[in-house]
Amino acid sequence: GITGTNGSGKTTLLLHLMGILKAQEGKVVVCGMDAKSTPITTIARKVGLVFQNPLSQLFEESVRDELLFALRNFDLMDDKASEAAKDALGLVDLKGFEERYPHSLSVGQMKRLCMASVLIYDPDIIILDEPFFGQDYGHARRLMDILMNLNRDRGTTILIVSHNISILTG
C-alpha cells in the first residue's frame, strides 16, 4: 500500500509505472519493460490499472462489453469469455448488471466494475488508485480479500494507493 498527503505524487507514480506519464529523468522499468519506450498497450497486458475516477476508465455501452473489452483488446476472447465475465461480476457483487449502462451505476459499483475489468484478464500486477472510495465497509473489505487471495494464490503483485489505512492494515 502507498499512502500520503494529497499532492504528494501517489497517482503520478502509478501513471509513470504504466507509461502514461513519461519520466523526464531516470528510468522506470516495470516487468523488465522501460515504461518510457514500451507502448502502453504492451505494459497494460502485464499491469492492470484501476483509475481513481471510474469515469476515466469506463466507456462501453454495457457492463458486459466493458468487461469483454480487455479480452478483445488483448486477443484473449474464447468460448470461455462469457463465463469469465459472469465470474468476474460475481466476484465484485455485480451479477445481474450485465446489460446496464456503466455510467448508470453508483460510484462504488463503477469502481468495482473497473476492478472486474482488470481481474478478467489476469495481469501479473494490479495497481489500484483509491479503490475503496465509494465503497461501504463490507465491499471495501471484500475487495481487499479478493486482492489478498490473488496475491497468495496466484502470486499477483498488488499495489494500492489509499487514504483508508484501516482497510490496508486490516
PDB file of N, CA, C and O in Angstrom, residues 56-107:
ATOM      1  N   SER A  56     -12.945   7.838 -15.886  1.00  0.00           N
ATOM      2  CA  SER A  56     -11.762   7.866 -16.756  1.00  0.00           C
ATOM      3  C   SER A  56     -11.516   6.518 -17.407  1.00  0.00           C
ATOM      4  O   SER A  56     -10.681   6.402 -18.291  1.00  0.00           O
ATOM      5  N   GLN A  57     -12.216   5.500 -16.953  1.00  0.00           N
ATOM      6  CA  GLN A  57     -11.929   4.137 -17.380  1.00  0.00           C
ATOM      7  C   GLN A  57     -13.095   3.476 -18.111  1.00  0.00           C
ATOM      8  O   GLN A  57     -12.885   2.577 -18.910  1.00  0.00           O
ATOM      9  N   LEU A  58     -14.302   3.907 -17.845  1.00  0.00           N
ATOM     10  CA  LEU A  58     -15.481   3.254 -18.405  1.00  0.00           C
ATOM     11  C   LEU A  58     -15.978   3.994 -19.643  1.00  0.00           C
ATOM     12  O   LEU A  58     -16.216   5.200 -19.591  1.00  0.00           O
ATOM     13  N   PHE A  59     -16.140   3.256 -20.743  1.00  0.00           N
ATOM     14  CA  PHE A  59     -16.561   3.909 -21.977  1.00  0.00           C
ATOM     15  C   PHE A  59     -17.463   3.049 -22.858  1.00  0.00           C
ATOM     16  O   PHE A  59     -17.961   3.504 -23.869  1.00  0.00           O
ATOM     17  N   GLU A  60     -17.687   1.807 -22.488  1.00  0.00           N
ATOM     18  CA  GLU A  60     -18.529   0.923 -23.297  1.00  0.00           C
ATOM     19  C   GLU A  60     -20.008   1.165 -22.984  1.00  0.00           C
ATOM     20  O   GLU A  60     -20.347   1.852 -22.029  1.00  0.00           O
ATOM     21  N   GLU A  61     -20.891   0.558 -23.794  1.00  0.00           N
ATOM     22  CA  GLU A  61     -22.331   0.767 -23.669  1.00  0.00           C
ATOM     23  C   GLU A  61     -23.004  -0.151 -22.650  1.00  0.00           C
ATOM     24  O   GLU A  61     -24.137   0.100 -22.258  1.00  0.00           O
ATOM     25  N   SER A  62     -22.325  -1.217 -22.236  1.00  0.00           N
ATOM     26  CA  SER A  62     -22.909  -2.118 -21.245  1.00  0.00           C
ATOM     27  C   SER A  62     -21.803  -2.644 -20.330  1.00  0.00           C
ATOM     28  O   SER A  62     -20.621  -2.630 -20.687  1.00  0.00           O
ATOM     29  N   VAL A  63     -22.211  -3.112 -19.176  1.00  0.00           N
ATOM     30  CA  VAL A  63     -21.277  -3.709 -18.226  1.00  0.00           C
ATOM     31  C   VAL A  63     -20.573  -4.897 -18.880  1.00  0.00           C
ATOM     32  O   VAL A  63     -19.353  -5.047 -18.758  1.00  0.00           O
ATOM     33  N   ARG A  64     -21.306  -5.742 -19.579  1.00  0.00           N
ATOM     34  CA  ARG A  64     -20.702  -6.910 -20.241  1.00  0.00           C
ATOM     35  C   ARG A  64     -19.623  -6.462 -21.252  1.00  0.00           C
ATOM     36  O   ARG A  64     -18.519  -7.005 -21.262  1.00  0.00           O
ATOM     37  N   ASP A  65     -19.952  -5.475 -22.091  1.00  0.00           N
ATOM     38  CA  ASP A  65     -18.977  -5.005 -23.078  1.00  0.00           C
ATOM     39  C   ASP A  65     -17.747  -4.404 -22.406  1.00  0.00           C
ATOM     40  O   ASP A  65     -16.632  -4.537 -22.911  1.00  0.00           O
ATOM     41  N   GLU A  66     -17.960  -3.749 -21.280  1.00  0.00           N
ATOM     42  CA  GLU A  66     -16.830  -3.177 -20.532  1.00  0.00           C
ATOM     43  C   GLU A  66     -15.877  -4.285 -20.088  1.00  0.00           C
ATOM     44  O   GLU A  66     -14.660  -4.173 -20.215  1.00  0.00           O
ATOM     45  N   LEU A  67     -16.437  -5.365 -19.589  1.00  0.00           N
ATOM     46  CA  LEU A  67     -15.610  -6.486 -19.142  1.00  0.00           C
ATOM     47  C   LEU A  67     -14.891  -7.159 -20.301  1.00  0.00           C
ATOM     48  O   LEU A  67     -13.718  -7.526 -20.185  1.00  0.00           O
ATOM     49  N   LEU A  68     -15.580  -7.314 -21.407  1.00  0.00           N
ATOM     50  CA  LEU A  68     -15.001  -8.045 -22.539  1.00  0.00           C
ATOM     51  C   LEU A  68     -14.014  -7.208 -23.351  1.00  0.00           C
ATOM     52  O   LEU A  68     -13.261  -7.754 -24.150  1.00  0.00           O
ATOM     53  N   PHE A  69     -13.991  -5.890 -23.123  1.00  0.00           N
ATOM     54  CA  PHE A  69     -13.079  -5.026 -23.881  1.00  0.00           C
ATOM     55  C   PHE A  69     -11.633  -5.491 -23.769  1.00  0.00           C
ATOM     56  O   PHE A  69     -10.938  -5.634 -24.771  1.00  0.00           O
ATOM     57  N   ALA A  70     -11.167  -5.720 -22.550  1.00  0.00           N
ATOM     58  CA  ALA A  70      -9.761  -6.124 -22.372  1.00  0.00           C
ATOM     59  C   ALA A  70      -9.486  -7.456 -23.060  1.00  0.00           C
ATOM     60  O   ALA A  70      -8.437  -7.619 -23.688  1.00  0.00           O
ATOM     61  N   LEU A  71     -10.418  -8.384 -22.956  1.00  0.00           N
ATOM     62  CA  LEU A  71     -10.209  -9.688 -23.607  1.00  0.00           C
ATOM     63  C   LEU A  71     -10.124  -9.523 -25.122  1.00  0.00           C
ATOM     64  O   LEU A  71      -9.272 -10.142 -25.775  1.00  0.00           O
ATOM     65  N   ARG A  72     -10.981  -8.668 -25.688  1.00  0.00           N
ATOM     66  CA  ARG A  72     -10.908  -8.400 -27.138  1.00  0.00           C
ATOM     67  C   ARG A  72      -9.603  -7.687 -27.482  1.00  0.00           C
ATOM     68  O   ARG A  72      -8.924  -8.040 -28.442  1.00  0.00           O
ATOM     69  N   ASN A  73      -9.256  -6.702 -26.696  1.00  0.00           N
ATOM     70  CA  ASN A  73      -8.074  -5.884 -26.955  1.00  0.00           C
ATOM     71  C   ASN A  73      -6.781  -6.702 -26.901  1.00  0.00           C
ATOM     72  O   ASN A  73      -5.857  -6.466 -27.672  1.00  0.00           O
ATOM     73  N   PHE A  74      -6.720  -7.658 -25.993  1.00  0.00           N
ATOM     74  CA  PHE A  74      -5.526  -8.486 -25.831  1.00  0.00           C
ATOM     75  C   PHE A  74      -5.639  -9.810 -26.571  1.00  0.00           C
ATOM     76  O   PHE A  74      -4.832 -10.716 -26.362  1.00  0.00           O
ATOM     77  N   ASP A  75      -6.636  -9.920 -27.429  1.00  0.00           N
ATOM     78  CA  ASP A  75      -6.862 -11.124 -28.236  1.00  0.00           C
ATOM     79  C   ASP A  75      -6.977 -12.368 -27.351  1.00  0.00           C
ATOM     80  O   ASP A  75      -6.382 -13.407 -27.625  1.00  0.00           O
ATOM     81  N   LEU A  76      -7.775 -12.236 -26.282  1.00  0.00           N
ATOM     82  CA  LEU A  76      -7.977 -13.331 -25.343  1.00  0.00           C
ATOM     83  C   LEU A  76      -9.406 -13.877 -25.389  1.00  0.00           C
ATOM     84  O   LEU A  76      -9.785 -14.681 -24.542  1.00  0.00           O
ATOM     85  N   MET A  77     -10.188 -13.434 -26.371  1.00  0.00           N
ATOM     86  CA  MET A  77     -11.568 -13.911 -26.479  1.00  0.00           C
ATOM     87  C   MET A  77     -11.567 -15.383 -26.866  1.00  0.00           C
ATOM     88  O   MET A  77     -10.848 -15.796 -27.763  1.00  0.00           O
ATOM     89  N   ASP A  78     -12.351 -16.155 -26.149  1.00  0.00           N
ATOM     90  CA  ASP A  78     -12.531 -17.562 -26.486  1.00  0.00           C
ATOM     91  C   ASP A  78     -13.911 -17.985 -26.023  1.00  0.00           C
ATOM     92  O   ASP A  78     -14.711 -17.150 -25.572  1.00  0.00           O
ATOM     93  N   ASP A  79     -14.213 -19.251 -26.108  1.00  0.00           N
ATOM     94  CA  ASP A  79     -15.550 -19.725 -25.739  1.00  0.00           C
ATOM     95  C   ASP A  79     -15.810 -19.634 -24.239  1.00  0.00           C
ATOM     96  O   ASP A  79     -16.931 -19.825 -23.790  1.00  0.00           O
ATOM     97  N   LYS A  80     -14.791 -19.315 -23.457  1.00  0.00           N
ATOM     98  CA  LYS A  80     -14.955 -19.183 -22.006  1.00  0.00           C
ATOM     99  C   LYS A  80     -15.109 -17.728 -21.565  1.00  0.00           C
ATOM    100  O   LYS A  80     -15.273 -17.452 -20.382  1.00  0.00           O
ATOM    101  N   ALA A  81     -15.058 -16.789 -22.499  1.00  0.00           N
ATOM    102  CA  ALA A  81     -15.094 -15.365 -22.156  1.00  0.00           C
ATOM    103  C   ALA A  81     -16.394 -14.973 -21.459  1.00  0.00           C
ATOM    104  O   ALA A  81     -16.378 -14.228 -20.477  1.00  0.00           O
ATOM    105  N   SER A  82     -17.503 -15.457 -21.942  1.00  0.00           N
ATOM    106  CA  SER A  82     -18.791 -15.117 -21.344  1.00  0.00           C
ATOM    107  C   SER A  82     -18.872 -15.619 -19.904  1.00  0.00           C
ATOM    108  O   SER A  82     -19.353 -14.907 -19.008  1.00  0.00           O
ATOM    109  N   GLU A  83     -18.383 -16.824 -19.677  1.00  0.00           N
ATOM    110  CA  GLU A  83     -18.369 -17.382 -18.321  1.00  0.00           C
ATOM    111  C   GLU A  83     -17.404 -16.608 -17.427  1.00  0.00           C
ATOM    112  O   GLU A  83     -17.682 -16.362 -16.249  1.00  0.00           O
ATOM    113  N   ALA A  84     -16.261 -16.190 -17.980  1.00  0.00           N
ATOM    114  CA  ALA A  84     -15.289 -15.397 -17.217  1.00  0.00           C
ATOM    115  C   ALA A  84     -15.903 -14.061 -16.804  1.00  0.00           C
ATOM    116  O   ALA A  84     -15.673 -13.586 -15.687  1.00  0.00           O
ATOM    117  N   ALA A  85     -16.706 -13.468 -17.697  1.00  0.00           N
ATOM    118  CA  ALA A  85     -17.367 -12.205 -17.371  1.00  0.00           C
ATOM    119  C   ALA A  85     -18.350 -12.399 -16.227  1.00  0.00           C
ATOM    120  O   ALA A  85     -18.393 -11.595 -15.288  1.00  0.00           O
ATOM    121  N   LYS A  86     -19.135 -13.473 -16.268  1.00  0.00           N
ATOM    122  CA  LYS A  86     -20.078 -13.757 -15.178  1.00  0.00           C
ATOM    123  C   LYS A  86     -19.336 -13.965 -13.861  1.00  0.00           C
ATOM    124  O   LYS A  86     -19.754 -13.459 -12.813  1.00  0.00           O
ATOM    125  N   ASP A  87     -18.242 -14.704 -13.910  1.00  0.00           N
ATOM    126  CA  ASP A  87     -17.451 -14.955 -12.698  1.00  0.00           C
ATOM    127  C   ASP A  87     -16.888 -13.656 -12.127  1.00  0.00           C
ATOM    128  O   ASP A  87     -16.924 -13.433 -10.915  1.00  0.00           O
ATOM    129  N   ALA A  88     -16.352 -12.796 -13.008  1.00  0.00           N
ATOM    130  CA  ALA A  88     -15.770 -11.526 -12.562  1.00  0.00           C
ATOM    131  C   ALA A  88     -16.839 -10.644 -11.930  1.00  0.00           C
ATOM    132  O   ALA A  88     -16.605 -10.007 -10.896  1.00  0.00           O
ATOM    133  N   LEU A  89     -18.034 -10.619 -12.527  1.00  0.00           N
ATOM    134  CA  LEU A  89     -19.118  -9.816 -11.958  1.00  0.00           C
ATOM    135  C   LEU A  89     -19.569 -10.371 -10.612  1.00  0.00           C
ATOM    136  O   LEU A  89     -19.867  -9.609  -9.694  1.00  0.00           O
ATOM    137  N   GLY A  90     -19.617 -11.692 -10.495  1.00  0.00           N
ATOM    138  CA  GLY A  90     -19.971 -12.301  -9.218  1.00  0.00           C
ATOM    139  C   GLY A  90     -18.966 -11.975  -8.138  1.00  0.00           C
ATOM    140  O   GLY A  90     -19.330 -11.714  -6.985  1.00  0.00           O
ATOM    141  N   LEU A  91     -17.702 -11.944  -8.524  1.00  0.00           N
ATOM    142  CA  LEU A  91     -16.631 -11.668  -7.570  1.00  0.00           C
ATOM    143  C   LEU A  91     -16.762 -10.278  -6.956  1.00  0.00           C
ATOM    144  O   LEU A  91     -16.469 -10.080  -5.777  1.00  0.00           O
ATOM    145  N   VAL A  92     -17.212  -9.306  -7.755  1.00  0.00           N
ATOM    146  CA  VAL A  92     -17.313  -7.923  -7.268  1.00  0.00           C
ATOM    147  C   VAL A  92     -18.753  -7.513  -6.966  1.00  0.00           C
ATOM    148  O   VAL A  92     -19.062  -6.324  -6.882  1.00  0.00           O
ATOM    149  N   ASP A  93     -19.634  -8.499  -6.816  1.00  0.00           N
ATOM    150  CA  ASP A  93     -21.018  -8.261  -6.411  1.00  0.00           C
ATOM    151  C   ASP A  93     -21.793  -7.425  -7.433  1.00  0.00           C
ATOM    152  O   ASP A  93     -22.552  -6.535  -7.068  1.00  0.00           O
ATOM    153  N   LEU A  94     -21.612  -7.734  -8.733  1.00  0.00           N
ATOM    154  CA  LEU A  94     -22.355  -7.047  -9.791  1.00  0.00           C
ATOM    155  C   LEU A  94     -23.085  -8.021 -10.714  1.00  0.00           C
ATOM    156  O   LEU A  94     -23.453  -7.657 -11.835  1.00  0.00           O
ATOM    157  N   LYS A  95     -23.275  -9.240 -10.254  1.00  0.00           N
ATOM    158  CA  LYS A  95     -24.002 -10.219 -11.055  1.00  0.00           C
ATOM    159  C   LYS A  95     -25.410  -9.693 -11.320  1.00  0.00           C
ATOM    160  O   LYS A  95     -26.050  -9.141 -10.432  1.00  0.00           O
ATOM    161  N   GLY A  96     -25.872  -9.837 -12.561  1.00  0.00           N
ATOM    162  CA  GLY A  96     -27.183  -9.340 -12.948  1.00  0.00           C
ATOM    163  C   GLY A  96     -27.152  -7.935 -13.534  1.00  0.00           C
ATOM    164  O   GLY A  96     -28.181  -7.402 -13.941  1.00  0.00           O
ATOM    165  N   PHE A  97     -25.977  -7.320 -13.581  1.00  0.00           N
ATOM    166  CA  PHE A  97     -25.835  -5.961 -14.099  1.00  0.00           C
ATOM    167  C   PHE A  97     -25.311  -5.946 -15.546  1.00  0.00           C
ATOM    168  O   PHE A  97     -24.989  -4.890 -16.072  1.00  0.00           O
ATOM    169  N   GLU A  98     -25.208  -7.096 -16.183  1.00  0.00           N
ATOM    170  CA  GLU A  98     -24.551  -7.227 -17.496  1.00  0.00           C
ATOM    171  C   GLU A  98     -25.054  -6.238 -18.542  1.00  0.00           C
ATOM    172  O   GLU A  98     -24.272  -5.719 -19.328  1.00  0.00           O
ATOM    173  N   GLU A  99     -26.348  -5.965 -18.570  1.00  0.00           N
ATOM    174  CA  GLU A  99     -26.930  -5.100 -19.602  1.00  0.00           C
ATOM    175  C   GLU A  99     -27.002  -3.637 -19.208  1.00  0.00           C
ATOM    176  O   GLU A  99     -27.377  -2.798 -20.039  1.00  0.00           O
ATOM    177  N   ARG A 100     -26.642  -3.319 -17.985  1.00  0.00           N
ATOM    178  CA  ARG A 100     -26.718  -1.928 -17.522  1.00  0.00           C
ATOM    179  C   ARG A 100     -25.664  -1.072 -18.212  1.00  0.00           C
ATOM    180  O   ARG A 100     -24.573  -1.518 -18.539  1.00  0.00           O
ATOM    181  N   TYR A 101     -25.988   0.194 -18.396  1.00  0.00           N
ATOM    182  CA  TYR A 101     -25.038   1.185 -18.894  1.00  0.00           C
ATOM    183  C   TYR A 101     -24.097   1.517 -17.735  1.00  0.00           C
ATOM    184  O   TYR A 101     -24.567   1.872 -16.638  1.00  0.00           O
ATOM    185  N   PRO A 102     -22.789   1.371 -17.908  1.00  0.00           N
ATOM    186  CA  PRO A 102     -21.857   1.555 -16.786  1.00  0.00           C
ATOM    187  C   PRO A 102     -22.000   2.883 -16.043  1.00  0.00           C
ATOM    188  O   PRO A 102     -21.886   2.917 -14.824  1.00  0.00           O
ATOM    189  N   HIS A 103     -22.286   3.967 -16.767  1.00  0.00           N
ATOM    190  CA  HIS A 103     -22.377   5.266 -16.097  1.00  0.00           C
ATOM    191  C   HIS A 103     -23.666   5.420 -15.299  1.00  0.00           C
ATOM    192  O   HIS A 103     -23.818   6.402 -14.568  1.00  0.00           O
ATOM    193  N   SER A 104     -24.576   4.453 -15.402  1.00  0.00           N
ATOM    194  CA  SER A 104     -25.800   4.499 -14.599  1.00  0.00           C
ATOM    195  C   SER A 104     -25.600   3.852 -13.227  1.00  0.00           C
ATOM    196  O   SER A 104     -26.488   3.914 -12.386  1.00  0.00           O
ATOM    197  N   LEU A 105     -24.445   3.241 -13.009  1.00  0.00           N
ATOM    198  CA  LEU A 105     -24.139   2.596 -11.735  1.00  0.00           C
ATOM    199  C   LEU A 105     -23.733   3.634 -10.697  1.00  0.00           C
ATOM    200  O   LEU A 105     -23.326   4.753 -11.037  1.00  0.00           O
ATOM    201  N   SER A 106     -23.784   3.259  -9.429  1.00  0.00           N
ATOM    202  CA  SER A 106     -23.279   4.142  -8.374  1.00  0.00           C
ATOM    203  C   SER A 106     -21.754   4.221  -8.500  1.00  0.00           C
ATOM    204  O   SER A 106     -21.128   3.392  -9.175  1.00  0.00           O
ATOM    205  N   VAL A 107     -21.152   5.178  -7.832  1.00  0.00           N
ATOM    206  CA  VAL A 107     -19.686   5.315  -7.872  1.00  0.00           C
ATOM    207  C   VAL A 107     -19.021   4.033  -7.375  1.00  0.00           C
ATOM    208  O   VAL A 107     -18.078   3.529  -7.988  1.00  0.00           O
TER     209      VAL A 107
END
